[in-house]
CSV table of C-alpha atoms in Angstrom, one decimal:
chain,number,residue,atom,x,y,z
A,1,MET,CA,3.7,-6.0,12.9
A,2,ASN,CA,2.1,-7.8,15.8
A,3,ARG,CA,3.4,-7.6,19.4
A,4,GLN,CA,5.2,-10.9,19.3
A,5,GLU,CA,7.0,-10.1,16.0
A,6,ARG,CA,7.9,-6.7,17.3
A,7,ARG,CA,9.5,-8.2,20.4
A,8,ARG,CA,11.5,-10.6,18.3
A,9,LEU,CA,12.8,-7.9,16.0
A,10,GLU,CA,13.6,-5.6,18.9
A,11,LYS,CA,15.7,-8.4,20.4
A,12,LEU,CA,17.5,-8.9,17.1
A,13,ARG,CA,18.0,-5.1,16.8
A,14,GLN,CA,19.6,-4.9,20.2
A,15,LYS,CA,21.8,-7.9,19.7
A,16,THR,CA,25.5,-7.4,19.5
A,17,LEU,CA,26.9,-9.5,16.7
A,18,SER,CA,29.8,-11.8,17.7
A,19,PRO,CA,32.9,-12.2,15.5
A,20,GLN,CA,31.4,-15.5,14.3
A,21,ASP,CA,28.1,-13.7,13.4
A,22,LEU,CA,30.1,-11.2,11.3
A,23,LYS,CA,31.2,-14.1,9.1
A,24,ASN,CA,27.6,-15.4,8.9
A,25,PRO,CA,25.5,-13.7,6.1
A,26,GLN,CA,22.2,-15.0,7.5
A,27,ALA,CA,22.9,-13.6,11.0
A,28,MET,CA,23.7,-10.2,9.5
A,29,LEU,CA,20.7,-10.3,7.2
A,30,GLU,CA,18.4,-11.0,10.2
A,31,LYS,CA,19.8,-8.1,12.2
A,32,ALA,CA,19.8,-5.8,9.2
A,33,PHE,CA,16.1,-6.6,8.6
A,34,ALA,CA,15.3,-5.8,12.2
A,35,HIS,CA,16.9,-2.4,11.9
A,36,GLN,CA,15.1,-1.9,8.6
A,37,GLN,CA,11.7,-2.6,10.2
A,38,PHE,CA,12.4,0.2,12.7
A,39,GLU,CA,13.3,2.5,9.8
A,40,GLU,CA,17.0,2.6,10.8
A,41,TYR,CA,18.0,2.5,7.2
A,42,ASP,CA,21.6,3.6,7.5
A,43,THR,CA,22.4,0.8,10.0
A,44,ALA,CA,20.5,-1.8,7.9
A,45,SER,CA,22.3,-0.7,4.7
A,46,GLY,CA,25.7,-0.9,6.3
A,47,LEU,CA,24.9,-4.5,7.4
A,48,TYR,CA,23.6,-5.4,3.9
A,49,ASP,CA,26.9,-4.0,2.5
A,50,GLN,CA,28.9,-6.2,4.8
A,51,VAL,CA,26.9,-9.2,3.7
A,52,ILE,CA,27.7,-8.5,0.0
A,53,GLU,CA,31.4,-8.1,0.9
A,54,ILE,CA,31.6,-11.6,2.2
A,55,ASP,CA,28.9,-13.1,-0.1
A,56,PRO,CA,28.8,-11.1,-3.4
A,57,ASP,CA,26.0,-13.2,-4.8
A,58,ASN,CA,23.6,-12.8,-1.9
A,59,ALA,CA,20.4,-11.9,-3.6
A,60,ASP,CA,18.5,-11.1,-0.4
A,61,ALA,CA,21.0,-8.4,0.5
A,62,TYR,CA,20.5,-6.7,-2.9
A,63,HIS,CA,16.8,-7.1,-2.7
A,64,MET,CA,16.6,-5.5,0.8
A,65,ARG,CA,18.9,-2.7,-0.3
A,66,GLY,CA,16.4,-2.1,-3.0
A,67,ALA,CA,13.6,-2.1,-0.5
A,68,ILE,CA,15.3,0.5,1.5
A,69,ALA,CA,15.8,2.7,-1.6
A,70,TYR,CA,12.1,2.3,-2.4
A,71,ALA,CA,11.1,3.3,1.1
A,72,LYS,CA,13.3,6.5,0.6
A,73,GLU,CA,11.5,7.1,-2.7
A,74,ASP,CA,14.7,6.5,-4.6
A,75,TYR,CA,13.0,4.4,-7.2
A,76,GLN,CA,15.8,4.3,-9.7
A,77,THR,CA,18.2,2.8,-7.1
A,78,ALA,CA,15.5,0.4,-6.0
A,79,LEU,CA,15.1,-0.7,-9.6
A,80,GLU,CA,18.8,-1.3,-10.0
A,81,GLN,CA,19.3,-3.2,-6.7
A,82,ILE,CA,16.2,-5.4,-7.1
A,83,SER,CA,17.1,-6.1,-10.7
A,84,HIS,CA,20.4,-7.4,-9.6
A,85,ALA,CA,18.6,-9.6,-7.0
A,86,VAL,CA,16.4,-11.0,-9.8
A,87,GLN,CA,19.5,-11.7,-11.9
A,88,LEU,CA,20.9,-13.8,-9.0
A,89,ASN,CA,17.6,-15.5,-8.3
A,90,GLU,CA,14.8,-15.5,-10.8
A,91,GLN,CA,12.7,-17.9,-8.8
A,92,ASN,CA,11.6,-15.5,-5.9
A,93,PRO,CA,8.1,-14.1,-6.5
A,94,GLY,CA,8.8,-11.4,-3.9
A,95,TYR,CA,11.7,-10.0,-5.9
A,96,TRP,CA,9.6,-9.8,-9.0
A,97,THR,CA,6.8,-8.1,-7.1
A,98,ASN,CA,9.1,-5.4,-5.6
A,99,LEU,CA,10.7,-5.0,-9.0
A,100,GLY,CA,7.3,-4.3,-10.4
A,101,ASN,CA,6.6,-1.8,-7.7
A,102,ALA,CA,9.8,0.2,-8.5
A,103,MET,CA,9.0,0.0,-12.2
A,104,LYS,CA,5.5,1.3,-11.5
A,105,GLU,CA,6.8,4.3,-9.7
A,106,LEU,CA,9.1,5.1,-12.6
A,107,GLY,CA,6.2,5.0,-15.0
A,108,GLN,CA,7.3,1.7,-16.6
A,109,THR,CA,3.8,0.3,-16.8
A,110,GLU,CA,4.2,-2.5,-19.2
A,111,GLU,CA,7.4,-3.7,-17.6
A,112,ALA,CA,5.8,-3.6,-14.1
A,113,ALA,CA,2.8,-5.7,-15.4
A,114,LYS,CA,5.3,-8.3,-16.7
A,115,ALA,CA,7.1,-8.4,-13.4
A,116,TYR,CA,3.9,-9.0,-11.5
A,117,ASP,CA,3.0,-11.7,-14.1
A,118,ASN,CA,6.3,-13.3,-13.4
A,119,ALA,CA,5.7,-13.3,-9.7
A,120,LEU,CA,2.3,-14.9,-10.2
A,121,ALA,CA,3.7,-17.5,-12.6
A,122,LEU,CA,6.1,-18.6,-9.9
A,123,ASN,CA,3.3,-18.5,-7.2
A,124,PRO,CA,-0.3,-18.2,-8.5
A,125,GLU,CA,-1.4,-17.6,-4.9
A,126,PHE,CA,0.9,-14.7,-4.2
A,127,THR,CA,-1.8,-12.2,-3.3
A,128,VAL,CA,0.5,-9.2,-2.9
A,129,ALA,CA,1.5,-9.4,-6.6
A,130,ALA,CA,-2.1,-9.7,-7.7
A,131,PHE,CA,-3.1,-6.8,-5.5
A,132,ASN,CA,-0.2,-4.6,-6.7
A,133,MET,CA,-1.1,-5.5,-10.3
A,134,GLY,CA,-4.7,-4.3,-9.6
A,135,ASN,CA,-3.3,-1.0,-8.2
A,136,LEU,CA,-1.2,-0.6,-11.4
A,137,TYR,CA,-4.2,-1.0,-13.7
A,138,ARG,CA,-6.5,1.1,-11.5
A,139,GLU,CA,-4.2,4.0,-11.5
A,140,ILE,CA,-4.1,4.1,-15.4
A,141,ASP,CA,-7.9,3.6,-15.5
A,142,GLU,CA,-7.7,0.0,-17.0
A,143,HIS,CA,-10.8,-0.9,-14.9
A,144,ASN,CA,-11.5,-4.4,-16.1
A,145,GLU,CA,-7.9,-5.5,-15.7
A,146,ALA,CA,-7.8,-4.0,-12.2
A,147,ILE,CA,-11.0,-5.8,-11.2
A,148,ALA,CA,-9.6,-9.1,-12.5
A,149,ALA,CA,-6.4,-8.7,-10.5
A,150,TYR,CA,-8.2,-7.8,-7.3
A,151,GLN,CA,-10.6,-10.7,-7.7
A,152,ARG,CA,-7.6,-13.0,-8.2
A,153,ALA,CA,-6.2,-11.8,-4.9
A,154,LEU,CA,-9.6,-12.3,-3.2
A,155,GLU,CA,-10.0,-15.8,-4.6
A,156,VAL,CA,-6.9,-16.7,-2.6
A,157,ASP,CA,-7.7,-14.6,0.5
A,158,ALA,CA,-11.4,-13.6,0.8
A,159,ASN,CA,-10.5,-11.6,3.9
A,160,TYR,CA,-8.1,-9.3,2.2
A,161,ALA,CA,-9.7,-6.0,3.3
A,162,GLU,CA,-7.6,-3.6,1.3
A,163,ALA,CA,-8.3,-5.6,-1.9
A,164,TRP,CA,-12.0,-5.3,-1.2
A,165,LEU,CA,-11.6,-1.5,-0.7
A,166,ASN,CA,-9.7,-1.0,-4.0
A,167,LEU,CA,-12.0,-3.3,-5.8
A,168,GLY,CA,-14.9,-1.0,-4.7
A,169,THR,CA,-12.9,2.1,-5.7
A,170,THR,CA,-12.4,0.6,-9.2
A,171,TYR,CA,-16.1,-0.4,-9.6
A,172,GLN,CA,-17.1,3.1,-8.5
A,173,ALA,CA,-14.7,4.7,-11.1
A,174,LYS,CA,-16.2,2.3,-13.7
A,175,GLY,CA,-19.7,3.4,-12.8
A,176,ASP,CA,-20.8,0.1,-11.4
A,177,GLN,CA,-22.3,1.4,-8.2
A,178,GLN,CA,-24.0,-1.8,-7.1
A,179,ASN,CA,-20.8,-3.8,-7.0
A,180,ALA,CA,-18.9,-0.9,-5.5
A,181,GLU,CA,-21.3,-0.8,-2.6
A,182,THR,CA,-21.0,-4.5,-2.1
A,183,ALA,CA,-17.2,-4.3,-2.2
A,184,TYR,CA,-17.0,-1.3,0.3
A,185,ASN,CA,-19.3,-3.1,2.8
A,186,ARG,CA,-17.1,-6.2,2.9
A,187,PRO,CA,-14.0,-4.6,4.5
A,188,ILE,CA,-16.3,-2.9,7.1
A,189,GLN,CA,-17.6,-6.4,8.0
A,190,LEU,CA,-14.0,-7.6,8.3
A,191,GLU,CA,-12.6,-4.6,10.1
A,192,PRO,CA,-15.3,-2.3,11.6
A,193,GLY,CA,-12.7,0.3,12.2
A,194,TYR,CA,-11.5,0.6,8.6
A,195,VAL,CA,-11.8,4.3,8.2
A,196,ASP,CA,-11.2,4.4,4.4
A,197,ALA,CA,-14.0,1.9,3.8
A,198,HIS,CA,-16.5,4.0,5.7
A,199,ASN,CA,-15.4,7.1,4.0
A,200,ASN,CA,-15.5,5.6,0.5
A,201,LEU,CA,-18.9,4.2,1.2
A,202,GLY,CA,-20.1,7.6,2.2
A,203,ASN,CA,-18.8,9.1,-1.0
A,204,LEU,CA,-20.6,6.4,-3.0
A,205,LEU,CA,-23.9,7.0,-1.1
A,206,ILE,CA,-23.8,10.7,-1.9
A,207,ASP,CA,-23.6,9.7,-5.6
A,208,LEU,CA,-26.6,7.4,-5.1
A,209,ASN,CA,-28.5,10.3,-3.3
A,210,ARG,CA,-28.9,8.2,-0.2
A,211,LEU,CA,-27.8,11.2,1.9
A,212,ASP,CA,-28.8,10.1,5.4
A,213,GLU,CA,-26.9,6.9,4.9
A,214,ALA,CA,-23.9,8.9,3.5
A,215,ASP,CA,-24.0,11.1,6.6
A,216,ALA,CA,-23.8,8.1,8.9
A,217,ALA,CA,-20.9,6.6,7.0
A,218,ILE,CA,-18.9,9.8,6.9
A,219,ASN,CA,-19.6,10.6,10.5
A,220,GLN,CA,-18.4,7.1,11.4
A,221,ALA,CA,-15.2,7.7,9.5
A,222,LEU,CA,-14.6,11.0,11.4
A,223,SER,CA,-15.4,9.3,14.7
A,224,LEU,CA,-12.6,6.9,13.9
A,225,ALA,CA,-10.1,9.5,12.6
A,226,GLU,CA,-11.1,13.0,13.5
A,227,ASP,CA,-8.4,14.7,11.4
A,228,PHE,CA,-9.1,12.8,8.2
A,229,PRO,CA,-9.1,15.3,5.3
A,230,ASP,CA,-10.9,13.0,2.9
A,231,ALA,CA,-13.8,12.6,5.2
A,232,TYR,CA,-14.2,16.4,5.6
A,233,TYR,CA,-14.1,16.7,1.8
A,234,ASN,CA,-16.9,14.2,1.6
A,235,GLN,CA,-18.7,16.0,4.3
A,236,GLY,CA,-18.5,19.1,2.2
A,237,LYS,CA,-19.8,17.2,-0.9
A,238,LEU,CA,-22.7,15.9,1.2
A,239,ALA,CA,-23.5,19.4,2.5
A,240,GLU,CA,-23.6,20.7,-1.1
A,241,ALA,CA,-25.9,17.9,-2.1
A,242,LYS,CA,-28.2,19.1,0.7
A,243,GLY,CA,-28.0,22.7,-0.5
A,244,ASP,CA,-26.0,23.9,2.6
A,245,LYS,CA,-23.2,26.0,1.1
A,246,ALA,CA,-22.1,27.4,4.4
A,247,ALA,CA,-21.6,23.9,5.9
A,248,ALA,CA,-19.9,22.8,2.6
A,249,ARG,CA,-17.5,25.7,2.8
A,250,ALA,CA,-16.6,24.9,6.4
A,251,ALA,CA,-16.0,21.3,5.6
A,252,TYR,CA,-13.8,22.0,2.6
A,253,GLU,CA,-11.8,24.6,4.5
A,254,ARG,CA,-11.2,22.0,7.2
A,255,ALA,CA,-10.0,19.5,4.6
A,256,VAL,CA,-7.5,22.1,3.2
A,257,SER,CA,-6.4,23.1,6.7
A,258,LEU,CA,-5.4,19.4,7.3
A,259,ASP,CA,-3.9,19.0,3.9
A,260,GLU,CA,-2.7,22.2,2.3
A,261,GLU,CA,-2.1,20.4,-1.1
A,262,TYR,CA,-5.7,19.0,-1.3
A,263,GLU,CA,-6.5,20.1,-4.8
A,264,ASP,CA,-10.0,18.7,-5.0
A,265,ALA,CA,-11.0,20.5,-1.9
A,266,LYS,CA,-9.5,23.7,-3.2
A,267,LYS,CA,-11.4,23.4,-6.4
A,268,ALA,CA,-14.6,22.7,-4.6
A,269,LEU,CA,-14.1,25.8,-2.5
A,270,ALA,CA,-13.5,27.9,-5.5
A,271,ALA,CA,-16.6,26.6,-7.2
A,272,LEU,CA,-18.9,27.5,-4.3
């Protein structure tokens, strides 16, 4: 959210709705969305409920109620609300995409892929749907399908930094280190402060035994985010590659101190 948009939403958030506004679904939707963006979910939900009372077929209200449920990690409710929005309006690619997101979280992989496909059928340039489809396939190790989805998003928006990052992650998981390196470098060019890209590049460079370059990339990540557990994990991995078990232990312990549920770091510590 840029500064101008934040000011606009803040103004809407503070606005007192007039009696006429309370009869106007669009006015209430706009105010509800402003509260939602500031994570004032109860207030936003109440307004969406009022919209549905006066306009029972308002697909946007159901969709946004689903978005709130998703944000609260209540994925079943999100699925139910967004499904109703889709029933009311099957022509909105955003509805289909968020329906796919809820299905994905519920483990409904095939249904989620179909929902993303429906979004892209409605709007072939809807990059969010292609990106989320890539994430779906990446998480179930369907590497070729994930790569195709990320590339589809990047064909529309070549500056989509997060798509480049996840494309690199997928190439690395597939064992294609050359394309992984190219993909990781692209978001760094686009956003020099992209912490995850520096860190992932460092991880890859360890695997390539280019340890000095890996050290520079990981240190860059830590200079940007000094409490980033993944970077400390990679620092430990790098120290192990250099044969420095004491430094590796210190780095892994730091990762665990920042994230007590960091299983990979715990396993690495136990293996030292």
